[in-house]
Amino acid sequence: MPTASSPIHRRVLLQFAGAQRNSRGKRHRPGLELSTRNITGHGPFDDVVVLYKTDDAAVEQVAHELVEDIQRERPRSRSKPLALGVGSTWKDPSRRSEAQKPIRQFLESFLRQFGSRLATTEFFVSTVTGTPAQWTQLLDGLEQEGATTSLIRQRKEGHFEFLRIHPMEGVAQRQPPEQQLRLLGTSPFAWNVLLTGPTGVGKSHAAKGLHATWTKNLARPGAFQRINCAGIPADLLEAELFGHRKGSFTGAITDRDGLFRSADRGTVFLDEVGELPLALQAKLLTAIELQNEKGRWVRRIRPVGGEEEFGADVRLVLGTHRNLWAEASAGRFRVDLLGRISTHVVALPSLTQVRHRILGTYLDRLEQMERYVAHQADGPVSFVLHREALDAVQDFALSAESQWTWNYRDVEQSAERLALLAWSHRRGKAKRVGIGMDIVTKEIHFLQERWSSMRGNEEREKGTWADLEEAMRAGGVDSLSELERWETRWLLQARRATRNQADAWRWIQERNLLPFHGGREKGNPTDSFRKRWDRYAKYWKEALNPTPRQALPSSIKED
């Protein structure tokens, strides 16, 4: 499959038929300029494909006229430009949901002719003509095929801007994540799939997509069962997964099948599998093993409090934001379990790595918001980004200053706020709700301020425990008792060894390092850690004006 280092021998321009008005109000066709100029630095494009909607005679005529003009301007070209239809199934080309099917059908037939040449071909998708719904779907489709793709935008008349998009490579098969998911969706062997990536990159969405394709392609009509391993206490998680027998523990008043048995011939999604306690990881080992029983591959499940094992024909999808290989090296995740679940690993990229998808996510979310408000408006409603506002959203999405801390959740929440403000400005019973530049500008400022404040909080939190460490080294905690210095040492070590305060508190509890405070405390682990931490605030503040450096007392020296 193509990678960033693949040699490119052929460059193909894909554009939609259409025309614009220039600054003087005259009609011009930027697609003609783009097709005939030396844009890429390697001469004109090798091939030019003009796409048009097949059931629109006027657009079809424009497409063929454009092809004739391109042929006239570049008679010595190796290849001739083509005018190809993209189907007549859509009613509104400006909507992503309508554009998805015809674009997909076009790509399946068009890319078939490339065959082995796909790895050495770069596709340039023009956003100069056509609607955002059309060219964003075209980009998505090319990425799913693993093609090397670039985006072309027109900044002003006669000036074009390139955005090179190289497909993200997966961890195991070195294929783009979208293509890996598509191949796994048709595979009879994908029993365990591990989805990795930061929070908000769509692991749950990808798991549901795998289940849907398995149901369709492999005739697996079972249910999709999801569980958040970080949101259920460890002593109840086993019963949730494997079921339990009546009377096996307090509150078990009836028998229960559990997720594995209730999802027979379906899919179980274990979200945040990296948060599983070590004891439960050991019990999950046997559930992952596959056994052939009369031609069916099943997993053997034993309910809590039961003696009999049951077979469950389920596919397992696991998600985590952690690096499980690093967790295994640190002893926080079982190596043998990682070996069983890492057969198929799909690394989903953060949104800052695939900024070209942001605008399409905005459009998809706005369509969902239209369905939410349709019942209040007594009919269909459309949210429409004005052209200037659309360009502003795209420019901000592609800029390095946009951080997208929560990835797709940030985009979806932003689109909801745009829809909310536009709906509040709706006049009467208008069915077309415009989103103008004023609304988009306010939203961009809001995102910038929120990301800035979040970054400041992270720096302050890190500075707090860094100051304590400096105070200890400077002798600023000599007034603490021996017992308090011992506790301070473990609080500091826990905070350095983990990612946040909740994990730090669990780190301490697992090692039973604070037994003199009455054992394990109940409640929010973040609050528990913060209460301990705040006790020493006056001591670590001395680090701002530390006393002359002294040797650490023997009780708190680093190991």
CSV table of C-alpha atoms in Angstrom, one decimal, residues 86-547:
chain,number,residue,atom,x,y,z
A,86,VAL,CA,-21.0,10.4,-10.2
A,87,GLY,CA,-24.5,8.9,-10.1
A,88,SER,CA,-28.0,10.3,-9.9
A,89,THR,CA,-29.0,8.9,-6.5
A,90,TRP,CA,-28.6,12.2,-4.6
A,91,LYS,CA,-31.2,14.9,-4.3
A,92,ASP,CA,-29.0,17.6,-2.8
A,93,PRO,CA,-25.2,17.5,-3.6
A,94,SER,CA,-24.6,20.0,-0.8
A,95,ARG,CA,-25.3,17.4,1.9
A,96,ARG,CA,-22.8,14.9,3.1
A,97,SER,CA,-25.4,12.1,3.7
A,98,GLU,CA,-26.5,12.5,0.1
A,99,ALA,CA,-23.0,12.6,-1.4
A,100,GLN,CA,-21.7,9.5,0.4
A,101,LYS,CA,-23.2,6.8,-1.8
A,102,PRO,CA,-22.6,8.3,-5.3
A,103,ILE,CA,-19.0,9.2,-4.4
A,104,ARG,CA,-18.4,5.7,-3.0
A,105,GLN,CA,-19.8,4.1,-6.2
A,106,PHE,CA,-17.7,6.3,-8.4
A,107,LEU,CA,-14.5,5.5,-6.6
A,108,GLU,CA,-15.1,1.8,-6.6
A,109,SER,CA,-15.4,1.8,-10.4
A,110,PHE,CA,-12.8,4.5,-11.2
A,111,LEU,CA,-10.0,3.2,-9.0
A,112,ARG,CA,-10.4,-0.3,-10.3
A,113,GLN,CA,-8.6,0.7,-13.5
A,114,PHE,CA,-5.5,1.7,-11.5
A,115,GLY,CA,-4.7,-1.6,-10.0
A,116,SER,CA,-1.1,-1.8,-9.0
A,117,ARG,CA,-0.5,1.7,-10.2
A,118,LEU,CA,-2.5,3.1,-7.2
A,119,ALA,CA,0.7,3.0,-5.0
A,120,THR,CA,2.5,5.3,-7.4
A,121,THR,CA,-0.4,7.7,-8.1
A,122,GLU,CA,-1.1,10.9,-6.3
A,123,PHE,CA,-4.7,12.3,-6.4
A,124,PHE,CA,-5.3,16.1,-6.2
A,125,VAL,CA,-8.8,16.9,-5.0
A,126,SER,CA,-9.9,20.4,-5.9
A,127,THR,CA,-12.1,22.4,-3.6
A,128,VAL,CA,-12.4,25.3,-6.1
A,129,THR,CA,-15.7,24.1,-7.6
A,130,GLY,CA,-18.3,21.8,-6.2
A,131,THR,CA,-19.8,21.7,-2.7
A,132,PRO,CA,-17.9,20.9,0.5
A,133,ALA,CA,-20.1,17.8,0.9
A,134,GLN,CA,-18.8,16.5,-2.4
A,135,TRP,CA,-15.1,17.0,-2.1
A,136,THR,CA,-14.9,16.1,1.6
A,137,GLN,CA,-16.5,12.8,0.8
A,138,LEU,CA,-14.1,12.4,-2.1
A,139,LEU,CA,-11.2,12.9,0.2
A,140,ASP,CA,-12.6,10.4,2.7
A,141,GLY,CA,-13.2,7.8,0.0
A,142,LEU,CA,-9.6,8.1,-1.3
A,143,GLU,CA,-8.2,7.7,2.2
A,144,GLN,CA,-10.2,4.5,2.7
A,145,GLU,CA,-8.6,3.2,-0.5
A,146,GLY,CA,-5.1,4.1,0.9
A,147,ALA,CA,-4.4,6.5,-1.9
A,148,THR,CA,-1.9,9.3,-1.6
A,149,THR,CA,-4.0,12.5,-1.7
A,150,SER,CA,-3.5,16.2,-1.8
A,151,LEU,CA,-6.0,19.0,-1.3
A,152,ILE,CA,-6.1,22.1,-3.5
A,153,ARG,CA,-7.7,25.4,-2.4
A,154,GLN,CA,-8.0,28.7,-4.2
A,155,ARG,CA,-6.8,31.5,-2.0
A,156,LYS,CA,-7.5,34.2,-4.6
A,157,GLU,CA,-7.9,34.4,-8.4
A,158,GLY,CA,-5.0,32.7,-10.0
A,159,HIS,CA,-3.4,31.6,-6.8
A,160,PHE,CA,-3.8,28.0,-5.5
A,161,GLU,CA,-2.7,26.4,-2.2
A,162,PHE,CA,-1.8,22.8,-1.7
A,163,LEU,CA,-2.3,20.7,1.4
A,164,ARG,CA,-0.5,17.3,1.1
A,165,ILE,CA,-2.3,14.5,2.9
A,166,HIS,CA,-0.4,11.3,3.4
A,167,PRO,CA,-2.4,8.4,4.8
A,168,MET,CA,-1.8,7.6,8.4
A,169,GLU,CA,-0.1,4.3,8.8
A,170,GLY,CA,-1.3,1.6,11.2
A,171,VAL,CA,0.9,0.0,13.8
A,172,ALA,CA,0.8,-3.6,12.6
A,173,GLN,CA,-0.1,-3.8,9.0
A,174,ARG,CA,1.3,-0.4,8.0
A,175,GLN,CA,-2.0,0.6,6.3
A,176,PRO,CA,-4.2,3.6,6.8
A,177,PRO,CA,-6.6,3.1,9.7
A,178,GLU,CA,-9.7,3.5,7.5
A,179,GLN,CA,-8.5,0.8,5.2
A,180,GLN,CA,-7.6,-1.5,8.1
A,181,LEU,CA,-11.1,-1.2,9.5
A,182,ARG,CA,-12.6,-1.8,6.0
A,183,LEU,CA,-10.5,-5.0,5.6
A,184,LEU,CA,-11.2,-6.2,9.1
A,185,GLY,CA,-15.0,-5.7,8.5
A,186,THR,CA,-14.9,-8.5,5.9
A,187,SER,CA,-12.4,-10.8,7.6
A,188,PRO,CA,-13.6,-14.1,9.0
A,189,PHE,CA,-10.5,-14.2,11.2
A,190,ALA,CA,-10.7,-10.8,13.0
A,191,TRP,CA,-11.7,-12.2,16.4
A,192,ASN,CA,-9.8,-9.7,18.6
A,193,VAL,CA,-9.3,-6.1,17.4
A,194,LEU,CA,-7.4,-3.5,19.5
A,195,LEU,CA,-8.2,0.2,18.8
A,196,THR,CA,-5.7,2.7,20.2
A,197,GLY,CA,-5.6,6.5,20.2
A,198,PRO,CA,-6.2,9.5,22.4
A,199,THR,CA,-9.6,10.3,23.8
A,200,GLY,CA,-12.2,11.5,21.4
A,201,VAL,CA,-10.8,10.0,18.2
A,202,GLY,CA,-13.8,7.8,17.6
A,203,LYS,CA,-12.9,4.4,19.1
A,204,SER,CA,-16.6,3.7,20.0
A,205,HIS,CA,-17.7,4.8,16.5
A,206,ALA,CA,-15.1,2.5,14.9
A,207,ALA,CA,-16.2,-0.4,17.1
A,208,LYS,CA,-19.9,0.0,16.1
A,209,GLY,CA,-18.8,0.2,12.5
A,210,LEU,CA,-16.9,-3.1,12.7
A,211,HIS,CA,-20.0,-4.7,14.3
A,212,ALA,CA,-22.2,-3.4,11.6
A,213,THR,CA,-20.0,-4.7,8.8
A,214,TRP,CA,-19.6,-8.1,10.5
A,215,THR,CA,-23.4,-8.3,10.8
A,216,LYS,CA,-23.9,-7.5,7.1
A,217,ASN,CA,-21.0,-9.4,5.5
A,218,LEU,CA,-20.6,-12.4,7.8
A,219,ALA,CA,-24.2,-13.0,8.9
A,220,ARG,CA,-23.6,-12.3,12.6
A,221,PRO,CA,-27.0,-11.1,13.9
A,222,GLY,CA,-25.9,-10.9,17.6
A,223,ALA,CA,-26.0,-7.8,19.7
A,224,PHE,CA,-23.4,-5.1,20.2
A,225,GLN,CA,-22.5,-4.8,23.9
A,226,ARG,CA,-20.3,-2.0,25.2
A,227,ILE,CA,-18.7,-1.6,28.7
A,228,ASN,CA,-16.5,1.1,30.0
A,229,CYS,CA,-13.8,-0.7,32.1
A,230,ALA,CA,-12.9,2.5,33.9
A,231,GLY,CA,-16.4,3.3,35.0
A,232,ILE,CA,-17.4,0.2,37.0
A,233,PRO,CA,-15.8,-1.0,40.3
A,234,ALA,CA,-13.4,-3.9,39.9
A,235,ASP,CA,-15.5,-6.2,42.1
A,236,LEU,CA,-18.6,-5.7,39.9
A,237,LEU,CA,-16.8,-5.7,36.5
A,238,GLU,CA,-16.3,-9.5,36.4
A,239,ALA,CA,-20.0,-10.1,37.0
A,240,GLU,CA,-20.9,-7.6,34.3
A,241,LEU,CA,-18.6,-9.4,31.8
A,242,PHE,CA,-19.2,-13.0,32.6
A,243,GLY,CA,-22.5,-13.0,34.5
A,244,HIS,CA,-23.3,-14.4,37.9
A,245,ARG,CA,-25.4,-16.9,39.8
A,246,LYS,CA,-28.1,-16.1,42.3
A,247,GLY,CA,-26.6,-15.5,45.7
A,248,SER,CA,-23.0,-15.4,44.6
A,249,PHE,CA,-22.6,-12.0,46.3
A,250,THR,CA,-24.7,-9.4,48.0
A,251,GLY,CA,-27.3,-8.0,45.6
A,252,ALA,CA,-27.2,-11.0,43.2
A,253,ILE,CA,-30.9,-11.9,43.6
A,254,THR,CA,-31.2,-13.6,40.2
A,255,ASP,CA,-29.0,-15.3,37.6
A,256,ARG,CA,-27.5,-13.0,35.0
A,257,ASP,CA,-25.9,-14.0,31.7
A,258,GLY,CA,-23.3,-11.2,31.4
A,259,LEU,CA,-22.1,-9.3,28.3
A,260,PHE,CA,-20.3,-12.2,26.6
A,261,ARG,CA,-23.3,-14.6,26.7
A,262,SER,CA,-25.9,-11.9,25.8
A,263,ALA,CA,-23.8,-10.9,22.8
A,264,ASP,CA,-23.6,-14.4,21.3
A,265,ARG,CA,-22.9,-14.2,17.6
A,266,GLY,CA,-22.3,-10.5,18.1
A,267,THR,CA,-19.6,-8.1,19.4
A,268,VAL,CA,-18.4,-7.1,22.8
A,269,PHE,CA,-16.5,-3.7,23.1
A,270,LEU,CA,-14.3,-3.3,26.1
A,271,ASP,CA,-13.6,0.4,26.2
A,272,GLU,CA,-10.6,1.7,28.2
A,273,VAL,CA,-9.2,-1.9,28.6
A,274,GLY,CA,-6.0,-0.4,29.9
A,275,GLU,CA,-7.8,0.5,33.2
A,276,LEU,CA,-8.6,-3.2,34.0
A,277,PRO,CA,-7.1,-4.2,37.4
A,278,LEU,CA,-4.4,-6.9,37.1
A,279,ALA,CA,-6.6,-9.5,38.9
A,280,LEU,CA,-9.3,-9.2,36.3
A,281,GLN,CA,-6.8,-9.2,33.5
A,282,ALA,CA,-5.8,-12.7,34.5
A,283,LYS,CA,-9.4,-13.9,34.4
A,284,LEU,CA,-9.9,-12.3,31.0
A,285,LEU,CA,-7.1,-14.5,29.6
A,286,THR,CA,-9.3,-17.6,29.5
A,287,ALA,CA,-12.2,-15.8,28.0
A,288,ILE,CA,-10.1,-14.6,25.1
A,289,GLU,CA,-8.9,-18.1,24.1
A,290,LEU,CA,-10.9,-19.6,21.2
A,291,GLN,CA,-12.0,-23.2,21.1
A,292,ASN,CA,-13.5,-25.1,18.1
A,293,GLU,CA,-16.8,-26.7,19.1
A,294,LYS,CA,-18.6,-28.4,16.3
A,295,GLY,CA,-17.3,-26.0,13.7
A,296,ARG,CA,-17.9,-22.9,15.8
A,297,TRP,CA,-15.2,-20.9,17.4
A,298,VAL,CA,-16.3,-20.0,20.9
A,299,ARG,CA,-14.9,-18.6,24.1
A,300,ARG,CA,-15.5,-20.5,27.4
A,301,ILE,CA,-17.2,-18.3,30.1
A,302,ARG,CA,-17.7,-19.2,33.7
A,303,PRO,CA,-20.2,-17.0,35.6
A,304,VAL,CA,-19.3,-15.6,39.1
A,305,GLY,CA,-20.4,-18.2,41.7
A,306,GLY,CA,-21.0,-20.8,39.0
A,307,GLU,CA,-19.3,-24.1,38.3
A,308,GLU,CA,-20.4,-24.8,34.7
A,309,GLU,CA,-18.7,-23.1,31.7
A,310,PHE,CA,-20.7,-21.8,28.7
A,311,GLY,CA,-19.6,-21.1,25.1
A,312,ALA,CA,-20.0,-17.6,23.7
A,313,ASP,CA,-19.4,-17.0,20.0
A,314,VAL,CA,-18.4,-13.3,20.2
A,315,ARG,CA,-15.9,-11.0,18.5
A,316,LEU,CA,-14.0,-8.8,20.8
A,317,VAL,CA,-13.1,-5.2,20.2
A,318,LEU,CA,-10.9,-3.4,22.8
A,319,GLY,CA,-10.2,0.3,23.0
A,320,THR,CA,-7.6,2.3,25.0
A,321,HIS,CA,-6.0,5.7,25.1
A,322,ARG,CA,-2.9,4.3,26.8
A,323,ASN,CA,0.2,2.8,25.3
A,324,LEU,CA,-0.3,-0.8,26.4
A,325,TRP,CA,3.2,-1.8,25.4
A,326,ALA,CA,4.6,0.9,27.8
A,327,GLU,CA,2.1,-0.2,30.5
A,328,ALA,CA,3.2,-3.8,30.1
A,329,SER,CA,6.8,-2.8,30.5
A,330,ALA,CA,5.9,-0.9,33.7
A,331,GLY,CA,4.1,-3.9,35.1
A,332,ARG,CA,0.6,-2.3,34.9
A,333,PHE,CA,-0.7,-4.5,32.1
A,334,ARG,CA,-0.1,-8.3,31.6
A,335,VAL,CA,2.2,-9.1,28.8
A,336,ASP,CA,0.4,-12.4,28.0
A,337,LEU,CA,-2.9,-10.6,27.7
A,338,LEU,CA,-1.4,-7.9,25.4
A,339,GLY,CA,0.0,-10.7,23.3
A,340,ARG,CA,-3.5,-12.2,22.8
A,341,ILE,CA,-5.3,-8.9,22.0
A,342,SER,CA,-2.8,-7.3,19.7
A,343,THR,CA,-3.2,-9.5,16.6
A,344,HIS,CA,-5.0,-6.7,14.8
A,345,VAL,CA,-4.1,-3.2,16.1
A,346,VAL,CA,-5.6,-0.1,14.6
A,347,ALA,CA,-4.1,3.2,15.7
A,348,LEU,CA,-6.6,6.0,15.2
A,349,PRO,CA,-4.9,9.4,14.6
A,350,SER,CA,-5.6,12.5,16.7
A,351,LEU,CA,-7.5,15.2,14.9
A,352,THR,CA,-4.4,17.5,14.6
A,353,GLN,CA,-2.9,14.8,12.4
A,354,VAL,CA,-5.9,14.7,10.0
A,355,ARG,CA,-7.1,18.3,10.0
A,356,HIS,CA,-8.6,17.9,6.5
A,357,ARG,CA,-11.4,15.8,8.1
A,358,ILE,CA,-12.6,18.6,10.4
A,359,LEU,CA,-14.9,20.4,8.0
A,360,GLY,CA,-16.6,17.2,7.0
A,361,THR,CA,-17.2,16.5,10.7
A,362,TYR,CA,-18.8,19.9,11.1
A,363,LEU,CA,-21.1,19.3,8.2
A,364,ASP,CA,-22.1,15.8,9.5
A,365,ARG,CA,-22.9,17.2,12.9
A,366,LEU,CA,-25.0,20.0,11.5
A,367,GLU,CA,-27.1,17.5,9.6
A,368,GLN,CA,-27.7,15.6,12.8
A,369,MET,CA,-28.8,18.8,14.5
A,370,GLU,CA,-31.2,19.3,11.7
A,371,ARG,CA,-32.9,16.1,12.5
A,372,TYR,CA,-33.1,17.0,16.2
A,373,VAL,CA,-35.0,20.2,15.6
A,374,ALA,CA,-37.2,19.0,12.7
A,375,HIS,CA,-40.0,18.0,15.0
A,376,GLN,CA,-40.1,21.5,16.6
A,377,ALA,CA,-40.1,23.2,13.2
A,378,ASP,CA,-42.9,21.1,11.8
A,379,GLY,CA,-40.8,20.0,8.9
A,380,PRO,CA,-37.2,19.7,7.6
A,381,VAL,CA,-34.8,22.4,8.5
A,382,SER,CA,-31.3,23.0,7.0
A,383,PHE,CA,-28.3,24.7,8.7
A,384,VAL,CA,-26.2,26.4,6.1
A,385,LEU,CA,-22.7,27.8,6.5
A,386,HIS,CA,-22.4,31.0,4.5
A,387,ARG,CA,-19.5,30.9,2.1
A,388,GLU,CA,-17.3,33.4,4.1
A,389,ALA,CA,-18.1,31.5,7.3
A,390,LEU,CA,-17.3,28.2,5.7
A,391,ASP,CA,-13.9,29.4,4.6
A,392,ALA,CA,-13.2,30.8,8.1
A,393,VAL,CA,-14.0,27.4,9.6
A,394,GLN,CA,-11.8,25.6,7.2
A,395,ASP,CA,-8.9,28.1,7.6
A,396,PHE,CA,-9.1,27.8,11.4
A,397,ALA,CA,-9.3,24.0,11.3
A,398,LEU,CA,-6.2,23.7,9.1
A,399,SER,CA,-4.2,26.2,11.1
A,400,ALA,CA,-1.6,25.1,13.7
A,401,GLU,CA,-3.2,27.3,16.4
A,402,SER,CA,-6.3,25.0,16.6
A,403,GLN,CA,-5.5,22.3,19.2
A,404,TRP,CA,-8.6,20.2,19.2
A,405,THR,CA,-7.9,18.9,22.7
A,406,TRP,CA,-10.8,16.5,22.7
A,407,ASN,CA,-10.5,15.6,19.0
A,408,TYR,CA,-13.9,14.9,17.4
A,409,ARG,CA,-15.7,15.7,20.6
A,410,ASP,CA,-14.4,19.3,20.3
A,411,VAL,CA,-15.7,19.5,16.7
A,412,GLU,CA,-19.1,18.1,17.5
A,413,GLN,CA,-19.6,20.4,20.4
A,414,SER,CA,-18.5,23.3,18.4
A,415,ALA,CA,-21.0,22.5,15.6
A,416,GLU,CA,-23.8,22.2,18.2
A,417,ARG,CA,-23.0,25.7,19.5
A,418,LEU,CA,-23.0,27.1,16.0
A,419,ALA,CA,-26.4,25.5,15.4
A,420,LEU,CA,-27.7,26.8,18.8
A,421,LEU,CA,-26.7,30.4,18.0
A,422,ALA,CA,-28.1,30.2,14.5
A,423,TRP,CA,-31.3,28.8,15.7
A,424,SER,CA,-31.7,31.6,18.3
A,425,HIS,CA,-31.4,34.1,15.4
A,426,ARG,CA,-34.0,32.2,13.3
A,427,ARG,CA,-36.7,34.5,12.0
A,428,GLY,CA,-40.2,33.2,12.2
A,429,LYS,CA,-40.6,29.7,10.7
A,430,ALA,CA,-37.8,29.9,8.2
A,431,LYS,CA,-36.6,26.5,7.0
A,432,ARG,CA,-33.2,27.6,6.0
A,433,VAL,CA,-31.1,28.7,9.0
A,434,GLY,CA,-27.9,30.5,8.0
A,435,ILE,CA,-24.7,30.5,10.0
A,436,GLY,CA,-22.8,33.7,9.3
A,437,MET,CA,-19.4,35.1,9.9
A,438,ASP,CA,-20.4,36.7,13.2
A,439,ILE,CA,-21.4,33.4,14.7
A,440,VAL,CA,-18.3,31.6,13.5
A,441,THR,CA,-16.0,34.4,14.8
A,442,LYS,CA,-17.5,34.1,18.3
A,443,GLU,CA,-17.0,30.3,18.3
A,444,ILE,CA,-13.4,30.5,17.2
A,445,HIS,CA,-12.6,33.0,20.0
A,446,PHE,CA,-14.4,30.7,22.5
A,447,LEU,CA,-12.3,27.7,21.4
A,448,GLN,CA,-9.1,29.6,21.6
A,449,GLU,CA,-9.9,30.8,25.1
A,450,ARG,CA,-10.9,27.4,26.4
A,451,TRP,CA,-7.8,25.7,25.0
A,452,SER,CA,-5.6,28.4,26.5
A,453,SER,CA,-7.2,28.0,29.9
A,454,MET,CA,-6.9,24.2,29.8
A,455,ARG,CA,-3.2,24.5,29.0
A,456,GLY,CA,-2.7,26.9,31.9
A,457,ASN,CA,-4.4,24.5,34.3
A,458,GLU,CA,-2.1,21.7,33.2
A,459,GLU,CA,1.0,23.9,33.7
A,460,ARG,CA,-0.2,25.0,37.1
A,461,GLU,CA,-0.9,21.4,38.2
A,462,LYS,CA,2.5,20.3,37.0
A,463,GLY,CA,4.1,23.3,38.7
A,464,THR,CA,2.5,22.3,42.0
A,465,TRP,CA,4.2,19.0,42.4
A,466,ALA,CA,7.4,20.2,40.7
A,467,ASP,CA,7.6,22.9,43.4
A,468,LEU,CA,7.1,20.3,46.1
A,469,GLU,CA,10.0,18.2,44.7
A,470,GLU,CA,12.2,21.3,44.7
A,471,ALA,CA,11.2,22.2,48.2
A,472,MET,CA,12.1,18.7,49.4
A,473,ARG,CA,15.5,19.0,47.8
A,474,ALA,CA,16.0,22.4,49.2
A,475,GLY,CA,15.2,21.3,52.8
A,476,GLY,CA,11.9,23.2,52.8
A,477,VAL,CA,10.0,20.4,54.4
A,478,ASP,CA,12.2,19.8,57.4
A,479,SER,CA,9.4,21.0,59.7
A,480,LEU,CA,7.3,18.0,58.8
A,481,SER,CA,7.2,15.1,61.1
A,482,GLU,CA,8.9,11.8,60.2
A,483,LEU,CA,5.5,10.3,59.3
A,484,GLU,CA,4.5,13.3,57.2
A,485,ARG,CA,7.8,13.2,55.3
A,486,TRP,CA,7.2,9.6,54.6
A,487,GLU,CA,3.7,10.3,53.2
A,488,THR,CA,5.0,13.3,51.2
A,489,ARG,CA,7.5,11.1,49.5
A,490,TRP,CA,4.9,8.6,48.3
A,491,LEU,CA,2.5,11.3,47.2
A,492,LEU,CA,5.3,12.8,45.1
A,493,GLN,CA,6.4,9.5,43.7
A,494,ALA,CA,2.9,8.5,42.8
A,495,ARG,CA,2.3,11.8,41.0
A,496,ARG,CA,5.4,11.5,39.0
A,497,ALA,CA,4.7,7.8,38.0
A,498,THR,CA,1.1,8.4,36.8
A,499,ARG,CA,-0.8,10.7,34.4
A,500,ASN,CA,-3.3,12.4,36.7
A,501,GLN,CA,-4.4,12.6,40.3
A,502,ALA,CA,-7.0,9.8,40.1
A,503,ASP,CA,-4.4,7.4,38.8
A,504,ALA,CA,-1.9,8.6,41.4
A,505,TRP,CA,-4.4,7.7,44.2
A,506,ARG,CA,-5.0,4.3,42.7
A,507,TRP,CA,-1.2,3.8,42.5
A,508,ILE,CA,-0.9,4.5,46.2
A,509,GLN,CA,-3.9,2.3,47.2
A,510,GLU,CA,-2.7,-0.7,45.1
A,511,ARG,CA,0.6,-0.6,47.0
A,512,ASN,CA,-1.1,0.1,50.4
A,513,LEU,CA,1.4,2.9,51.0
A,514,LEU,CA,-0.7,5.0,53.4
A,515,PRO,CA,-1.9,2.4,56.0
A,516,PHE,CA,-1.8,4.9,58.9
A,517,HIS,CA,-4.8,6.8,57.6
A,518,GLY,CA,-7.2,4.0,58.2
A,519,GLY,CA,-6.8,1.9,55.1
A,520,ARG,CA,-8.6,2.5,51.8
A,521,GLU,CA,-10.9,5.6,51.5
A,522,LYS,CA,-14.1,5.7,49.5
A,523,GLY,CA,-15.2,8.4,47.2
A,524,ASN,CA,-13.7,10.2,44.3
A,525,PRO,CA,-10.0,9.3,43.9
A,526,THR,CA,-9.1,12.7,42.5
A,527,ASP,CA,-10.6,14.4,45.6
A,528,SER,CA,-8.9,12.0,47.9
A,529,PHE,CA,-5.5,12.7,46.4
A,530,ARG,CA,-6.1,16.4,46.3
A,531,LYS,CA,-7.0,16.5,50.0
A,532,ARG,CA,-3.7,14.8,50.8
A,533,TRP,CA,-1.8,17.0,48.5
A,534,ASP,CA,-3.3,20.3,49.8
A,535,ARG,CA,-2.1,19.5,53.3
A,536,TYR,CA,1.5,20.3,52.2
A,537,ALA,CA,0.7,23.5,50.2
A,538,LYS,CA,2.5,25.8,52.6
A,539,TYR,CA,5.6,23.7,52.4
A,540,TRP,CA,6.0,23.5,48.7
A,541,LYS,CA,5.3,27.2,48.3
A,542,GLU,CA,8.6,27.8,50.1
A,543,ALA,CA,10.2,26.4,46.9
A,544,LEU,CA,9.5,29.8,45.3
A,545,ASN,CA,12.0,31.3,47.7
A,546,PRO,CA,13.9,28.2,48.8
A,547,THR,CA,16.3,28.0,51.7
